[in-house]
Tab-separated table of C-alpha atoms and ligand atoms in Angstrom:
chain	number	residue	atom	x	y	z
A	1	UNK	CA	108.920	108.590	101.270
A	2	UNK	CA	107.487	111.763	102.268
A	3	UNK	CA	109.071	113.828	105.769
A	4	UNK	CA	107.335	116.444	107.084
A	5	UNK	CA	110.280	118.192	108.905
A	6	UNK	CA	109.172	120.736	111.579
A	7	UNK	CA	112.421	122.732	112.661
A	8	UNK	CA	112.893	126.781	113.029
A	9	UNK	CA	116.561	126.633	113.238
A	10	UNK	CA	117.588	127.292	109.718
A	11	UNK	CA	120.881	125.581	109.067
A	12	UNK	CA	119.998	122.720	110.766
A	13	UNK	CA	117.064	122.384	108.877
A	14	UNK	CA	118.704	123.157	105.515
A	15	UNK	CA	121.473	120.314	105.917
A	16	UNK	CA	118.760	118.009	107.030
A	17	UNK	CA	115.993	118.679	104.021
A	18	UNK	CA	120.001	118.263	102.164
A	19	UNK	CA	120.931	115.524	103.527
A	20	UNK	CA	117.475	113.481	103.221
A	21	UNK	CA	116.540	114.524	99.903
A	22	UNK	CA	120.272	112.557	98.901
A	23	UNK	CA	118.751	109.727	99.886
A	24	UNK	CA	115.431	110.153	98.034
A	25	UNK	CA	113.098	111.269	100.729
A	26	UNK	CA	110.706	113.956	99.692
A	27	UNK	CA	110.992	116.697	102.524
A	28	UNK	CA	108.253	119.456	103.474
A	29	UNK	CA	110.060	121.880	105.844
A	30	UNK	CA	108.072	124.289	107.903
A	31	UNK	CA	109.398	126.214	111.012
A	32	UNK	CA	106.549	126.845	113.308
A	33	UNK	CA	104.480	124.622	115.342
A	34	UNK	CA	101.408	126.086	113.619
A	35	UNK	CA	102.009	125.533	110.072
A	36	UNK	CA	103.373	122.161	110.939
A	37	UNK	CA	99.562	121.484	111.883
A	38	UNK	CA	98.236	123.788	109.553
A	39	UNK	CA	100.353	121.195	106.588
A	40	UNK	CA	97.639	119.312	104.705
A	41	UNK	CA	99.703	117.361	101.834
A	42	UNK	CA	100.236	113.813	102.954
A	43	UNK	CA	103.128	112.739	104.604
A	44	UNK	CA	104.647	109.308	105.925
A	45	UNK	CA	107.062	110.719	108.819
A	46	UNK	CA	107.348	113.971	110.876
A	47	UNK	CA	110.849	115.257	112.133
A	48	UNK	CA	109.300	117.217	115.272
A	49	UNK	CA	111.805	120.009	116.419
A	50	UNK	CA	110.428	120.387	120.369
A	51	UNK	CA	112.148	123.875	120.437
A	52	UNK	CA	109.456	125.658	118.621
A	53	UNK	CA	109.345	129.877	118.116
A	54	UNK	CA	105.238	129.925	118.442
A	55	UNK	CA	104.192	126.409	120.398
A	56	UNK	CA	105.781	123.858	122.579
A	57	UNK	CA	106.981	120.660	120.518
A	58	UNK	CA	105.752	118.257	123.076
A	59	UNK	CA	101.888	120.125	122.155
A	60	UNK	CA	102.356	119.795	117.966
A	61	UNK	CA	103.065	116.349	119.000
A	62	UNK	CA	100.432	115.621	121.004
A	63	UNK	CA	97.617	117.209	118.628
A	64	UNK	CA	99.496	115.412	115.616
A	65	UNK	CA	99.139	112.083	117.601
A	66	UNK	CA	95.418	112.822	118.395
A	67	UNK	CA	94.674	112.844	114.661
A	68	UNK	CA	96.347	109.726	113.403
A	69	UNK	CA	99.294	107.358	113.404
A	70	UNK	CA	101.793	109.164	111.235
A	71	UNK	CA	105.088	107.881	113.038
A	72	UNK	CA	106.445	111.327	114.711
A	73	UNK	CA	110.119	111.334	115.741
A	74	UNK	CA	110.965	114.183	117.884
A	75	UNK	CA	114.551	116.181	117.696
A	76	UNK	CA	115.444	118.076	119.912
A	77	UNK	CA	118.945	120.141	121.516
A	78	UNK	CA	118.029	119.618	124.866
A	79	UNK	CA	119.588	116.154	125.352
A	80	UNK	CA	117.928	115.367	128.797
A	81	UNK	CA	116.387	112.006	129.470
A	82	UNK	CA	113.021	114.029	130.457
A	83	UNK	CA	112.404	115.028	127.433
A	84	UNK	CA	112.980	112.005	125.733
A	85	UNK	CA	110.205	110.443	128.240
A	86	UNK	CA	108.227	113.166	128.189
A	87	UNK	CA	108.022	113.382	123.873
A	88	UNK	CA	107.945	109.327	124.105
A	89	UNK	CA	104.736	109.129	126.448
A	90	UNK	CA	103.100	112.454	124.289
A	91	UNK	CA	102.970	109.805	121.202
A	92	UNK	CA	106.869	110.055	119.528
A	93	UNK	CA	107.946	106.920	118.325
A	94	UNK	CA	111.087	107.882	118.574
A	95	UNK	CA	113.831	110.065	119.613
A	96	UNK	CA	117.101	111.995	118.782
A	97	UNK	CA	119.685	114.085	120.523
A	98	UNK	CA	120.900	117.022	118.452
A	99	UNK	CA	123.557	117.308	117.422
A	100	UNK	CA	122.961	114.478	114.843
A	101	UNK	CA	123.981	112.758	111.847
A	102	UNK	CA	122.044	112.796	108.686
A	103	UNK	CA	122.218	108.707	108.803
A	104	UNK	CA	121.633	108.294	112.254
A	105	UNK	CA	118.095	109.739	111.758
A	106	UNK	CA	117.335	107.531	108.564
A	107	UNK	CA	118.209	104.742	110.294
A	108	UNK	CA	115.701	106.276	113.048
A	109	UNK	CA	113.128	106.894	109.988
A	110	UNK	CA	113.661	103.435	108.627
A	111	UNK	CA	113.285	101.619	112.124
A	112	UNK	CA	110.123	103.728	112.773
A	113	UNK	CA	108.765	102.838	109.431
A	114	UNK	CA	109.398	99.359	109.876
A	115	UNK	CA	107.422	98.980	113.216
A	116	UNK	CA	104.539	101.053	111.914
A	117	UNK	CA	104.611	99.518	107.789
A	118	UNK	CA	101.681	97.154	108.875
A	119	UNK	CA	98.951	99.516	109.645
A	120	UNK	CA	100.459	102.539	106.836
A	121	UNK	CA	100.417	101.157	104.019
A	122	UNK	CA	103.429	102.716	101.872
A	123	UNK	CA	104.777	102.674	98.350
A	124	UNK	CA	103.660	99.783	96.277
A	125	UNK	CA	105.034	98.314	93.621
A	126	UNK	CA	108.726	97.032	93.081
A	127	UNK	CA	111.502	98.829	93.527
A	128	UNK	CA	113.997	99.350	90.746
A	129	UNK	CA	117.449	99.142	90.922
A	130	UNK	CA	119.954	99.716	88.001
A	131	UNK	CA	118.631	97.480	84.660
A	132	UNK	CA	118.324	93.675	86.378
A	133	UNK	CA	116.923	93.737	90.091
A	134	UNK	CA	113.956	94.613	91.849
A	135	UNK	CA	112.807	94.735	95.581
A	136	UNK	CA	109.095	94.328	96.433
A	137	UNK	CA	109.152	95.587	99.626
A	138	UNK	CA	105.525	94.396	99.882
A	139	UNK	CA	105.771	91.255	98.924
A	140	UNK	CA	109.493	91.021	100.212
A	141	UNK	CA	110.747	89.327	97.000
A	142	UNK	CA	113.598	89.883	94.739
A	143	UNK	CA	113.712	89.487	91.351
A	144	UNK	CA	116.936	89.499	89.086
A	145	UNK	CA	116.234	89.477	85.432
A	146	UNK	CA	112.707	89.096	86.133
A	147	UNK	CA	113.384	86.030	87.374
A	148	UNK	CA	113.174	85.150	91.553
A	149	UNK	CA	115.862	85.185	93.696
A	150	UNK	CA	115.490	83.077	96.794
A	151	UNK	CA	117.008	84.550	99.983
A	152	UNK	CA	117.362	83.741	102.868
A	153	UNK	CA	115.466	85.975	104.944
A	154	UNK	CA	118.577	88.029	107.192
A	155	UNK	CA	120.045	88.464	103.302
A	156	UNK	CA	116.609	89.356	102.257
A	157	UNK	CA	116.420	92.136	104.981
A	158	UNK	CA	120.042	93.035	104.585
A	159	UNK	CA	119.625	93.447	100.985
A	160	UNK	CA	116.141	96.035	101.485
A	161	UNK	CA	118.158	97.596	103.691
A	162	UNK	CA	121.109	98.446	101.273
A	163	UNK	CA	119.311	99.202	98.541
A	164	UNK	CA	116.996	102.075	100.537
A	165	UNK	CA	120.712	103.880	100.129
A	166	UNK	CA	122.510	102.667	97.621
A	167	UNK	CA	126.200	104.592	97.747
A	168	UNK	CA	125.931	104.674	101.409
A	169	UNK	CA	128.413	103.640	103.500
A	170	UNK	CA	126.370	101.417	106.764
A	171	UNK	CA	128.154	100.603	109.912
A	172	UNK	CA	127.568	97.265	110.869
A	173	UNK	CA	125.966	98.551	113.796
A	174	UNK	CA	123.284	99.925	111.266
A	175	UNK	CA	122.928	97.255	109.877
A	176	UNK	CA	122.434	95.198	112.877
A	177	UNK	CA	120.179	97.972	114.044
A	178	UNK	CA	118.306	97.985	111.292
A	179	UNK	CA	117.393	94.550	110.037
A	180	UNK	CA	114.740	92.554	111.359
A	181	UNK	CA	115.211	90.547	114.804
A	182	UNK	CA	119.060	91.593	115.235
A	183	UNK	CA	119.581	89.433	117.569
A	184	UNK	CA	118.837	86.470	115.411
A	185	UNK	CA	120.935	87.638	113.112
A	186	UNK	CA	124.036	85.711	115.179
A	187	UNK	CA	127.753	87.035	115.605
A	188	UNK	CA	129.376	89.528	113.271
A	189	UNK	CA	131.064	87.432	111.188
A	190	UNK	CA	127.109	86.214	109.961
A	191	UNK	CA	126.866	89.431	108.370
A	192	UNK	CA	129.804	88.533	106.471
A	193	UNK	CA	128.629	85.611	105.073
A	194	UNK	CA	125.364	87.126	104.333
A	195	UNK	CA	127.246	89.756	102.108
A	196	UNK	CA	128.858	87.152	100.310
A	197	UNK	CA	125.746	85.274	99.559
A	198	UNK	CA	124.106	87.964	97.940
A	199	UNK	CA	127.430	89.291	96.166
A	200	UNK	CA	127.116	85.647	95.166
A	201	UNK	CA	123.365	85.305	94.127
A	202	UNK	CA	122.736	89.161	92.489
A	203	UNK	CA	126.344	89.444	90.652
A	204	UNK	CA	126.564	91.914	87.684
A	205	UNK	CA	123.270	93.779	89.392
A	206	UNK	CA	124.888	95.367	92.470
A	207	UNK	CA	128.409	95.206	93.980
A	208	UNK	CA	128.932	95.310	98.120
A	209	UNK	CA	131.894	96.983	99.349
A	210	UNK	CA	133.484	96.023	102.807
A	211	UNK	CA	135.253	98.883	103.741
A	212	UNK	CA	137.485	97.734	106.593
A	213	UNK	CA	136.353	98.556	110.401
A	214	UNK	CA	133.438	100.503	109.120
A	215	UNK	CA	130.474	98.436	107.334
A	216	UNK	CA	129.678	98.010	104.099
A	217	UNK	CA	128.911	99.935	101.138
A	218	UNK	CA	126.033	98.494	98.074
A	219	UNK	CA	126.370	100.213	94.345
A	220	UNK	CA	123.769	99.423	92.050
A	221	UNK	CA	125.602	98.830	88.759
A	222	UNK	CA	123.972	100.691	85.965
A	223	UNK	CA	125.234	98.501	82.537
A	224	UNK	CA	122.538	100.754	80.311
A	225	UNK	CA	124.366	104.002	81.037
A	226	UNK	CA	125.570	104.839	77.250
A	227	UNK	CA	122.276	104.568	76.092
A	228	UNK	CA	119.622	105.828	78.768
A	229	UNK	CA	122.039	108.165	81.031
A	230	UNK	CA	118.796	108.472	83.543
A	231	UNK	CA	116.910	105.644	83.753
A	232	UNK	CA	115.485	105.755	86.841
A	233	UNK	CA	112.213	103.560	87.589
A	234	UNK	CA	110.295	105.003	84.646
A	235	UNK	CA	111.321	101.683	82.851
A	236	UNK	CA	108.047	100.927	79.970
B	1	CA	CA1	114.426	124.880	117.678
C-alpha cells in the first residue's frame, strides 16, 4: 500500500513515514501543499497535514478531490470540531487529531480503504504469510497448505485484519473498529471465541496472543527459517 504523506513538520513526519513503513506501507513524504499536487507516482492514500507552509490544507484537499477518489485523510493539530467538518465536507474521508498514534491512523487507513476497496481496485493476488497460509483479500479466501480453509466470515475478517500487522498488538476496540459490521460481531466475549476458532483451524501457520486487558497479538510462524532466512512472498 502506497501513502502519500503531506506534512511540513519534520519529526512528526519522520516517526510517521517510521512508523508506517514497520507495517509495510510504502510512504512518499513531501512537505508543501504544492509538491503534494505536483506528486505524479501513484498512490492509494494521502495523509493531508491542513497546516501547510505554502497553501491551506483544506485547498490541496479540495483540488486532490476534484481529480479523483484517492481516499484523503486529513491530520491536523488544530483539534477543533470545525475543522474536522470543514476537511470532511472539502472531500476527507476521514479525520485525525494530532497528537496521534502510529496505529490509530492505520486503523484510520485500513477503515478508509475498506469503504473505498470497491471502486480502487488494490493489490491482487494472495497474500503470503510465513510457509503454509495465504489471504486473498480479493477473493476473501484462505488457504492453508494450499488447501481452503472455511471461515466463518467475523473470523474471516478478524483474521485479514491480523495478518495486515502481524506482531502488532490490536486492542479489541481495533478490532471491533475495524472488522466488518461491528456491531454484528455480538459481545466481547465473541471475539474470544473467534480467536480460538482460528487458533483452532490455522495451527502451526500463525499463533494469536491474548495479552490480558489489551487485545490480541497474531505471529506468523516462519518453520523455513534455517534454510531461507528471508522468504518473503517471492515464493517460485
Ligand atoms: Ca503543519
Amino acid at each position: 500500500m502506497r501513502v502519500l504523506l503531506v506534512e511540513d513538520d519534520e519529526p512528526v513526519a519522520e516517526s510517521l513515514r517510521r512508523g508506517l513503513q514497520r507495517y509495510r506501507f510504502a510512504v512518499e513524504w513531501v512537505s508543501t501543499g504544492h509538491a503534494a499536487l505536483a506528486h505524479e507516482d501513484p498512490y492509494d492514500v494521502v495523509l493531508l497535514d491542513l497546516g501547510l507552509p505554502d497553501t491551506d490544507g483544506l485547498d490541496v484537499c479540495k483540488a486532490l478531490r476534484a481529480r479523483g477518489e484517492v481516499p484523503i485523510i486529513v491530520i491536523s493539530a488544530r483539534g477543533d470540531e470545525t475543522d474536522r467538518v470543514v476537511g470532511l465536507e472539502t472531500g476527507a474521508d476521514d479525520y485525525v487529531s494530532k497528537p496521534f498514534g502510529v496505529r490509530e491512523v492505520i486503523a484510520r487507513i485500513r477503515t478508509v480503504m475498506r469503504r473505498v476497496q470497491p471502486r480502487t481496485a488494490v493489490d491482487s493476488g494472495p497474500d503470503r504469510y510465513g510457509p503454509r497460509l495465504t489471504v486473498d483479500r480479493e477473493a476473501a479466501r484462505v488457504r492453508l497448505d494450499g488447501v481452503e480453509v472455511a471461515l466463518a466470515p467475523e473470523e474471516y475478517d478478524l483474521l485479514a485484519f491480523l495478518t495486515e500487522e502481524p506482531g502488532a498488538l490490536m486492542s479489541r476496540e481495533q478490532i471491533m473498529e475495524a472488522v466488518r459490521d461491528g456491531n454484528r460481531f455480538g459481545p466481547a466475549k465473541t471475539l474470544d471465541v473467534h480467536v480460538a476458532a482460528l487458533r483452532r483451524k490455522l495451527t502451526g501457520a500463525i499463533t494469536i496472543e491474548a495479552v490480558r486487558e489489551v487485545g490480541f497479538r497474531l505471529e506468523v510462524v516462519r518453520e523455513s527459517s534455517a534454510s531461507a532466512p528471508e522468504q518473503d512472498g517471492s515464493g517460485a
